[in-house]
Amino acid sequence: MGRTRWLNAEEKRAWNAFIGTYELLNRRLDQQLKQDSGISHLQYVILARLSAAPDHELRMTELACAVSNSKSGLTYQIGQLERAGLVRRRACESDPRAVYAVLTDEGMALLEQAAPGHVALVRELLIDVLTPDQLTALADGLGEVNRRMLTDRDPGCSD
Amino acid sequence: MGRTRWLNAEEKRAWNAFIGTYELLNRRLDQQLKQDSGISHLQYVILARLSAAPDHELRMTELACAVSNSKSGLTYQIGQLERAGLVRRRACESDPRAVYAVLTDEGMALLEQAAPGHVALVRELLIDVLTPDQLTALADGLGEVNRRMLTDRDPGCSD
DNA sequence: GGCGTCTCGTTCAAATTTGAACTGTGATGC
DNA sequence: GCATCACAGTTCAAATTTGAACGAGACGCC
C-alpha cells in the first residue's frame, strides 16, 4: 500500500458538505415531525416504508435493512410504534421465527397527515435548492454508492 | 397553501439515495474507526476540526456548530476525549464563561495514526465511486443547501 | 449602580442506540 | 435420527443523545 491519497480541496468540499448537510437536515426534519405529528424522523421513515410495501407489511429484518437500522434498534422502534397503535406485529404462518410489522389504519392516517408538511420541508431545504443537473448527479452518484455498499459486504442491517 | 407538491420519481431517487448513503456510510466509518483507533466517527470529526483550527483549539460553542452537534452532546464527547487524554479544556482569560477545547499532542498523534485508513475508506466508499462531475455537483449543491440552513434560522448548534 | 436579557457551558433525567448474548427454529450433512 | 450451523427476533446493560433547566457572567440601557 502506497502513501495516502489525501482528499484535494474539491473532494474535501464535497465530503464536508455531505456530512454537514445530513446532520443539519436530519435535525430539522426530526424537530418538525415531532412538533407536528409526535413521531421522530426514523419513525416516519419506518411508517413510509411500510406504506409502500405490499399489504403494508414487512418482515422485521427486511425493514431493518430498508431503513439502514440495526435489528435491536428496530425492535425498540416497532415497540414504540406498536404502543402508539401505529403498527402491529403479526406472526408468519410458514416460518415461526419470522415476524411481520404491519401498518395499522391509524398509522396510515398519521402518515397521511404528516406527509405534506414533511415533504414541503424536504423540498424547501434540499430538493428545491438543487438545480435539475445537481439533482440527477446526486441521485445517480449516491445511488451507485448505495448499491455498492449494499452489495459489497454485509446487508446494511449490521447487527 | 396549495396542494402538496409530492416528490417525483427522480426526486425520490435522490432523496432516498441521500438518506440511505449517509446512514450506511456513517455506520461503516464508525466501525472502522472504533476497530482501528478506538474512537467514534464523531470523535474523529471533533479531533479533525480542532487540528484544523488556529492553535489547535476552539470554543465549545464554535466546535458544536462546526460538527453540527448539540451543546450538551459536545460537553459529553469532550468529557470522553479528555478522559482519554486526547483533548484538554482551557479557560478563556477574557471571558470566564467561555471554555476552549484544545487538541493535545496525544490527540494529534492519534488523529495522524487514524487518518490514512479513514481517508482510504471515505475514498473507497464515496469519493472514488463518483465521477468528477458528480463530485462537483455534490460539492456545489450540498454546499448551497448547507449554507442556507446555517444562514436561515438557528446556528446549527440547536441546543 | 441596578435591571432585564442574552450567552456560555454544564447538569440531569429520560429516550434512544449499540453490540453482545440468548431463545427458538430452519436447514444441511452424515 | 441427530449433530451442527445459520437465521429471526428479542433482551439486556452500557454508551450515547436529547432537551429542558440551571448557574454564572456579559452586555446594554436607564
Coordinates of C-alpha atoms (C1' of nucleotides) in Angstrom, one line a residue:
Chain A
M1 CA 0.0 0.0 0.0
G2 CA 1.4 3.3 -1.2
R3 CA 1.2 6.6 0.5
T4 CA -2.2 8.0 1.4
R5 CA -4.1 9.8 -1.3
W6 CA -5.4 12.7 0.7
L7 CA -8.6 14.5 -0.3
N8 CA -8.0 17.5 -2.5
A9 CA -9.9 20.8 -2.0
E10 CA -12.8 19.8 -4.2
E11 CA -13.2 16.4 -2.6
K12 CA -13.0 17.9 0.9
R13 CA -15.6 20.4 0.0
A14 CA -17.9 17.6 -1.2
W15 CA -17.3 15.4 1.8
N16 CA -17.9 18.2 4.3
A17 CA -21.0 19.3 2.6
F18 CA -22.3 15.8 2.5
I19 CA -21.7 15.2 6.2
G20 CA -22.9 18.6 7.4
T21 CA -26.0 18.7 5.3
Y22 CA -27.2 15.4 6.5
E23 CA -26.7 16.2 10.2
L24 CA -28.4 19.6 9.9
L25 CA -31.2 18.3 7.7
N26 CA -32.0 15.3 9.9
R27 CA -32.2 17.5 12.9
R28 CA -34.6 19.9 11.3
L29 CA -36.8 17.1 9.9
D30 CA -36.8 15.5 13.3
Q31 CA -37.9 18.6 15.1
Q32 CA -40.6 19.4 12.6
L33 CA -42.1 15.9 12.7
K34 CA -42.0 15.7 16.5
Q35 CA -43.7 19.0 16.7
D36 CA -46.3 18.5 14.1
S37 CA -47.0 14.7 14.4
G38 CA -45.3 13.4 17.5
I39 CA -43.0 11.0 15.7
S40 CA -39.3 11.0 15.0
H41 CA -37.8 11.1 11.5
L42 CA -36.8 7.5 11.9
Q43 CA -40.3 6.5 12.8
Y44 CA -41.7 8.5 9.8
V45 CA -39.3 6.6 7.5
I46 CA -40.4 3.3 9.0
L47 CA -44.1 4.1 8.5
A48 CA -43.4 5.3 5.0
R49 CA -41.6 2.1 4.1
L50 CA -44.4 0.0 5.4
S51 CA -47.0 2.1 3.5
A52 CA -45.1 1.4 0.3
A53 CA -44.9 -2.4 0.9
P54 CA -47.4 -4.9 -0.4
D55 CA -50.2 -5.3 2.2
H56 CA -48.5 -2.6 4.2
E57 CA -46.3 -5.2 5.9
L58 CA -42.6 -6.2 6.0
R59 CA -40.5 -8.7 7.9
M60 CA -38.5 -7.2 10.7
T61 CA -35.2 -7.9 9.1
E62 CA -36.3 -6.6 5.7
L63 CA -37.5 -3.5 7.4
A64 CA -34.3 -3.1 9.3
C65 CA -32.3 -3.3 6.1
A66 CA -34.7 -0.9 4.3
V67 CA -34.2 1.8 6.9
S68 CA -30.5 1.0 7.5
N69 CA -31.1 0.3 11.1
S70 CA -29.8 -2.3 13.5
K71 CA -32.1 -5.2 14.4
S72 CA -32.3 -4.4 18.0
G73 CA -32.9 -0.7 17.2
L74 CA -35.8 -1.7 15.0
T75 CA -37.2 -4.0 17.7
Y76 CA -37.2 -0.9 20.0
Q77 CA -38.8 1.4 17.5
I78 CA -41.5 -1.1 16.5
G79 CA -42.2 -1.5 20.2
Q80 CA -42.8 2.3 20.4
L81 CA -44.9 2.4 17.3
E82 CA -47.0 -0.6 18.5
R83 CA -47.6 1.1 21.9
A84 CA -48.8 4.1 19.9
G85 CA -51.1 1.9 17.8
L86 CA -49.5 2.9 14.5
V87 CA -48.1 -0.6 13.8
R88 CA -48.9 -4.1 14.9
R89 CA -46.9 -7.3 14.8
R90 CA -48.1 -10.4 13.1
A91 CA -46.6 -13.9 13.3
C92 CA -45.6 -15.6 10.0
E93 CA -47.6 -18.8 9.3
S94 CA -44.9 -20.5 7.3
D95 CA -41.9 -19.7 9.5
P96 CA -42.5 -19.3 13.2
R97 CA -39.3 -17.4 13.7
A98 CA -40.4 -14.6 11.5
V99 CA -42.4 -11.6 12.5
Y100 CA -44.2 -9.1 10.2
A101 CA -44.6 -5.4 11.2
V102 CA -47.9 -4.2 9.8
L103 CA -49.0 -0.7 9.3
T104 CA -52.4 -0.1 11.1
D105 CA -55.1 2.2 9.8
E106 CA -54.2 4.7 12.5
G107 CA -50.6 4.5 11.3
M108 CA -51.6 5.1 7.7
A109 CA -53.8 8.0 8.8
L110 CA -50.9 9.6 10.8
L111 CA -48.6 9.2 7.9
E112 CA -51.0 10.9 5.5
Q113 CA -51.4 13.7 8.0
A114 CA -47.7 14.1 8.5
A115 CA -46.6 13.7 4.9
P116 CA -47.5 17.1 3.4
G117 CA -45.5 19.2 5.9
H118 CA -42.6 16.8 5.8
V119 CA -42.4 16.7 2.0
A120 CA -42.7 20.5 1.9
L121 CA -39.7 20.8 4.3
V122 CA -37.6 18.3 2.4
R123 CA -38.3 20.4 -0.7
E124 CA -37.6 23.7 0.9
L125 CA -34.3 22.6 2.5
L126 CA -32.9 20.2 -0.1
I127 CA -34.7 19.4 -3.3
D128 CA -35.7 22.8 -4.5
V129 CA -32.3 24.2 -3.6
L130 CA -30.6 21.9 -6.1
T131 CA -30.5 22.5 -9.9
P132 CA -32.0 19.7 -12.0
D133 CA -28.5 18.7 -13.0
Q134 CA -27.3 18.6 -9.4
L135 CA -30.4 16.5 -8.5
T136 CA -29.7 14.0 -11.2
A137 CA -26.0 13.8 -10.3
L138 CA -26.9 13.3 -6.7
A139 CA -29.4 10.5 -7.5
D140 CA -27.0 8.8 -9.9
G141 CA -23.9 9.2 -7.8
L142 CA -25.2 8.4 -4.4
G143 CA -27.4 5.7 -5.9
E144 CA -24.3 3.9 -7.1
V145 CA -22.6 4.5 -3.8
N146 CA -25.5 3.0 -2.0
R147 CA -25.7 0.0 -4.3
R148 CA -22.1 -0.8 -3.8
M149 CA -22.3 -0.7 -0.1
L150 CA -25.3 -3.0 -0.1
T151 CA -23.7 -5.5 -2.4
D152 CA -20.2 -5.1 -1.0
R153 CA -20.3 -6.9 2.3
D154 CA -23.0 -7.1 4.9
P155 CA -26.6 -6.4 4.2
G156 CA -26.8 -3.0 5.8
C157 CA -28.7 -4.3 8.8
S158 CA -25.4 -4.8 10.6
D159 CA -26.5 -6.3 13.9
Chain B
M1 CA -51.1 27.0 0.6
G2 CA -51.9 24.9 -2.4
R3 CA -51.9 21.2 -2.7
T4 CA -48.7 19.3 -1.8
R5 CA -46.1 19.1 -4.5
W6 CA -45.1 15.5 -4.0
L7 CA -41.7 14.3 -5.0
N8 CA -41.4 12.9 -8.5
A9 CA -39.5 9.7 -9.2
E10 CA -36.2 11.5 -9.8
E11 CA -36.5 13.5 -6.7
K12 CA -37.5 10.4 -4.6
R13 CA -34.5 8.6 -6.0
A14 CA -32.2 11.4 -5.0
W15 CA -33.7 11.7 -1.5
N16 CA -33.6 8.0 -0.8
A17 CA -30.1 7.8 -2.0
F18 CA -29.0 10.7 0.1
I19 CA -30.6 9.3 3.3
G20 CA -29.5 5.8 2.8
T21 CA -26.0 6.6 1.8
Y22 CA -25.3 8.6 4.9
E23 CA -26.7 6.0 7.3
L24 CA -24.7 3.2 5.7
L25 CA -21.6 5.2 5.3
N26 CA -21.6 6.6 8.8
R27 CA -22.0 3.1 10.2
R28 CA -19.1 1.8 8.2
L29 CA -16.8 4.6 9.2
D30 CA -17.8 4.3 12.8
Q31 CA -16.9 0.6 12.9
Q32 CA -13.6 1.1 11.1
L33 CA -12.5 3.9 13.4
K34 CA -13.6 2.1 16.5
Q35 CA -11.7 -1.0 15.5
D36 CA -8.6 0.7 14.2
S37 CA -8.2 3.6 16.6
G38 CA -10.8 3.2 19.4
I39 CA -12.7 6.4 18.6
S40 CA -16.1 7.0 17.1
H41 CA -16.6 8.8 13.8
L42 CA -18.0 11.8 15.7
Q43 CA -14.9 11.9 17.9
Y44 CA -12.7 11.7 14.8
V45 CA -14.5 14.7 13.3
I46 CA -14.1 16.6 16.5
L47 CA -10.4 15.9 16.6
A48 CA -10.0 16.8 12.9
R49 CA -11.8 20.1 13.4
L50 CA -9.5 21.0 16.3
S51 CA -6.4 20.1 14.3
A52 CA -7.5 22.5 11.5
A53 CA -8.1 25.4 13.9
P54 CA -5.5 28.0 14.8
D55 CA -3.5 26.8 17.8
H56 CA -5.5 23.6 17.7
E57 CA -8.2 25.0 19.8
L58 CA -11.8 26.1 19.5
R59 CA -14.5 27.4 21.8
M60 CA -17.1 24.8 22.9
T61 CA -19.9 26.5 21.1
E62 CA -18.0 27.1 17.9
L63 CA -17.0 23.4 17.9
A64 CA -20.5 22.3 18.5
C65 CA -21.6 24.3 15.4
A66 CA -18.7 23.1 13.4
V67 CA -19.7 19.5 13.9
S68 CA -23.4 20.1 13.9
N69 CA -23.9 18.7 17.3
S70 CA -25.9 19.9 20.3
K71 CA -24.1 21.7 23.1
S72 CA -24.8 19.1 25.7
G73 CA -23.7 16.4 23.3
L74 CA -20.4 18.1 22.8
T75 CA -19.9 18.5 26.5
Y76 CA -20.3 14.8 26.8
Q77 CA -17.9 14.0 24.0
I78 CA -15.2 16.4 25.1
G79 CA -15.5 14.8 28.5
Q80 CA -14.8 11.4 26.9
L81 CA -11.9 12.7 24.9
E82 CA -10.5 14.5 27.9
R83 CA -10.6 11.3 29.9
A84 CA -8.7 9.6 27.1
G85 CA -6.1 12.4 27.1
L86 CA -6.8 13.4 23.5
V87 CA -8.2 16.9 24.3
R88 CA -8.0 19.2 27.3
R89 CA -10.1 22.2 28.4
R90 CA -8.7 25.6 28.9
A91 CA -10.4 28.6 30.4
C92 CA -10.6 31.8 28.4
E93 CA -8.9 34.7 30.0
S94 CA -11.1 37.4 28.6
D95 CA -14.5 35.7 29.2
P96 CA -14.8 33.4 32.2
R97 CA -17.9 31.8 30.8
A98 CA -16.0 30.5 27.8
V99 CA -14.1 27.3 27.5
Y100 CA -11.6 26.2 24.9
A101 CA -11.2 22.6 23.8
V102 CA -7.6 22.1 23.0
L103 CA -6.1 19.2 21.0
T104 CA -3.3 17.5 22.9
D105 CA -0.2 16.0 21.4
E106 CA -1.6 12.6 22.1
G107 CA -4.8 13.7 20.3
M108 CA -2.8 14.9 17.3
A109 CA -0.8 11.7 17.2
L110 CA -4.0 9.6 17.3
L111 CA -5.5 11.6 14.6
E112 CA -2.4 11.2 12.4
Q113 CA -2.5 7.5 13.0
A114 CA -6.2 7.2 12.2
A115 CA -6.4 9.5 9.2
P116 CA -4.9 7.3 6.5
G117 CA -7.2 4.4 7.0
H118 CA -10.2 6.7 7.4
V119 CA -9.5 8.7 4.3
A120 CA -8.9 5.5 2.3
L121 CA -12.3 4.2 3.3
V122 CA -14.0 7.5 2.5
R123 CA -12.4 7.3 -0.9
E124 CA -13.3 3.7 -1.5
L125 CA -16.9 4.1 -0.4
L126 CA -17.8 7.5 -1.7
I127 CA -15.3 9.8 -3.4
D128 CA -13.8 7.4 -5.8
V129 CA -17.2 6.0 -6.8
L130 CA -18.4 9.4 -8.0
T131 CA -17.5 10.8 -11.4
P132 CA -15.7 14.2 -11.4
D133 CA -18.9 15.9 -12.5
Q134 CA -20.9 14.2 -9.8
L135 CA -18.4 15.2 -7.2
T136 CA -18.6 18.8 -8.3
A137 CA -22.4 18.8 -8.4
L138 CA -22.4 17.3 -4.9
A139 CA -20.0 19.9 -3.5
D140 CA -21.9 22.8 -5.2
G141 CA -25.4 21.6 -4.5
L142 CA -25.0 20.4 -0.9
G143 CA -22.7 23.3 -0.2
E144 CA -25.5 25.6 -1.1
V145 CA -28.0 23.6 0.9
N146 CA -25.7 23.7 3.9
R147 CA -25.1 27.5 3.6
R148 CA -28.9 28.2 3.5
M149 CA -29.6 26.1 6.6
L150 CA -26.8 27.8 8.5
T151 CA -28.0 31.3 7.5
D152 CA -31.7 30.5 7.5
R153 CA -32.5 30.3 11.2
D154 CA -30.7 28.9 14.1
P155 CA -26.9 28.4 14.1
G156 CA -26.9 24.7 13.6
C157 CA -25.9 24.1 17.2
S158 CA -29.5 23.8 18.1
D159 CA -29.5 23.3 21.8
Chain C
dG1 C1' -25.5 51.3 40.2
dG2 C1' -29.4 48.4 39.1
dC3 C1' -32.3 45.7 36.0
dG4 C1' -33.6 42.8 32.2
dT5 C1' -31.9 40.0 28.8
dC6 C1' -28.8 37.3 26.4
dT7 C1' -24.8 33.9 26.1
dC8 C1' -21.7 30.0 27.7
dG9 C1' -21.2 25.7 29.2
dT10 C1' -22.8 22.2 32.3
dT11 C1' -26.0 19.1 34.6
dC12 C1' -29.8 16.0 34.9
dA13 C1' -33.3 12.6 33.7
dA14 C1' -35.4 10.4 30.1
dA15 C1' -35.2 8.5 25.5
dT16 C1' -32.6 6.1 22.2
dT17 C1' -28.9 3.4 20.2
dT18 C1' -25.4 -0.2 20.4
dG19 C1' -23.5 -4.7 20.4
dA20 C1' -23.2 -8.9 22.6
dA21 C1' -25.7 -12.7 24.4
dC22 C1' -29.7 -15.6 24.2
dT23 C1' -34.1 -18.4 22.6
dG24 C1' -36.2 -20.9 19.4
dT25 C1' -36.4 -22.7 14.9
dG26 C1' -35.0 -23.9 10.0
dA27 C1' -31.6 -26.2 7.1
dT28 C1' -27.9 -29.2 6.0
dG29 C1' -24.8 -33.2 6.2
dC30 C1' -23.9 -37.6 8.0
Chain D
dG1 C1' -32.3 -39.6 13.7
dC2 C1' -29.1 -36.3 15.2
dA3 C1' -25.3 -33.1 15.3
dT4 C1' -24.2 -28.7 13.6
dC5 C1' -24.6 -24.4 11.7
dA6 C1' -27.3 -20.4 10.2
dC7 C1' -31.1 -17.3 10.9
dA8 C1' -35.0 -14.3 13.1
dG9 C1' -36.1 -11.6 16.6
dT10 C1' -35.6 -10.3 21.4
dT11 C1' -33.4 -9.0 25.7
dC12 C1' -30.1 -6.7 28.5
dA13 C1' -26.6 -3.5 30.2
dA14 C1' -23.8 0.1 28.8
dA15 C1' -23.0 4.1 26.0
dT16 C1' -24.8 8.0 23.8
dT17 C1' -28.1 11.6 22.6
dT18 C1' -31.7 14.8 23.7
dG19 C1' -33.9 18.8 25.6
dA20 C1' -35.1 21.4 29.4
dA21 C1' -33.4 23.7 33.4
dC22 C1' -29.6 25.8 35.8
dG23 C1' -25.6 28.9 37.5
dA24 C1' -22.5 32.3 36.4
dG25 C1' -21.4 36.1 33.7
dA26 C1' -21.5 39.6 30.0
dC27 C1' -23.9 43.4 28.0
dG28 C1' -27.0 47.2 27.1
dC29 C1' -29.9 50.6 28.8
dC30 C1' -31.8 53.7 32.1

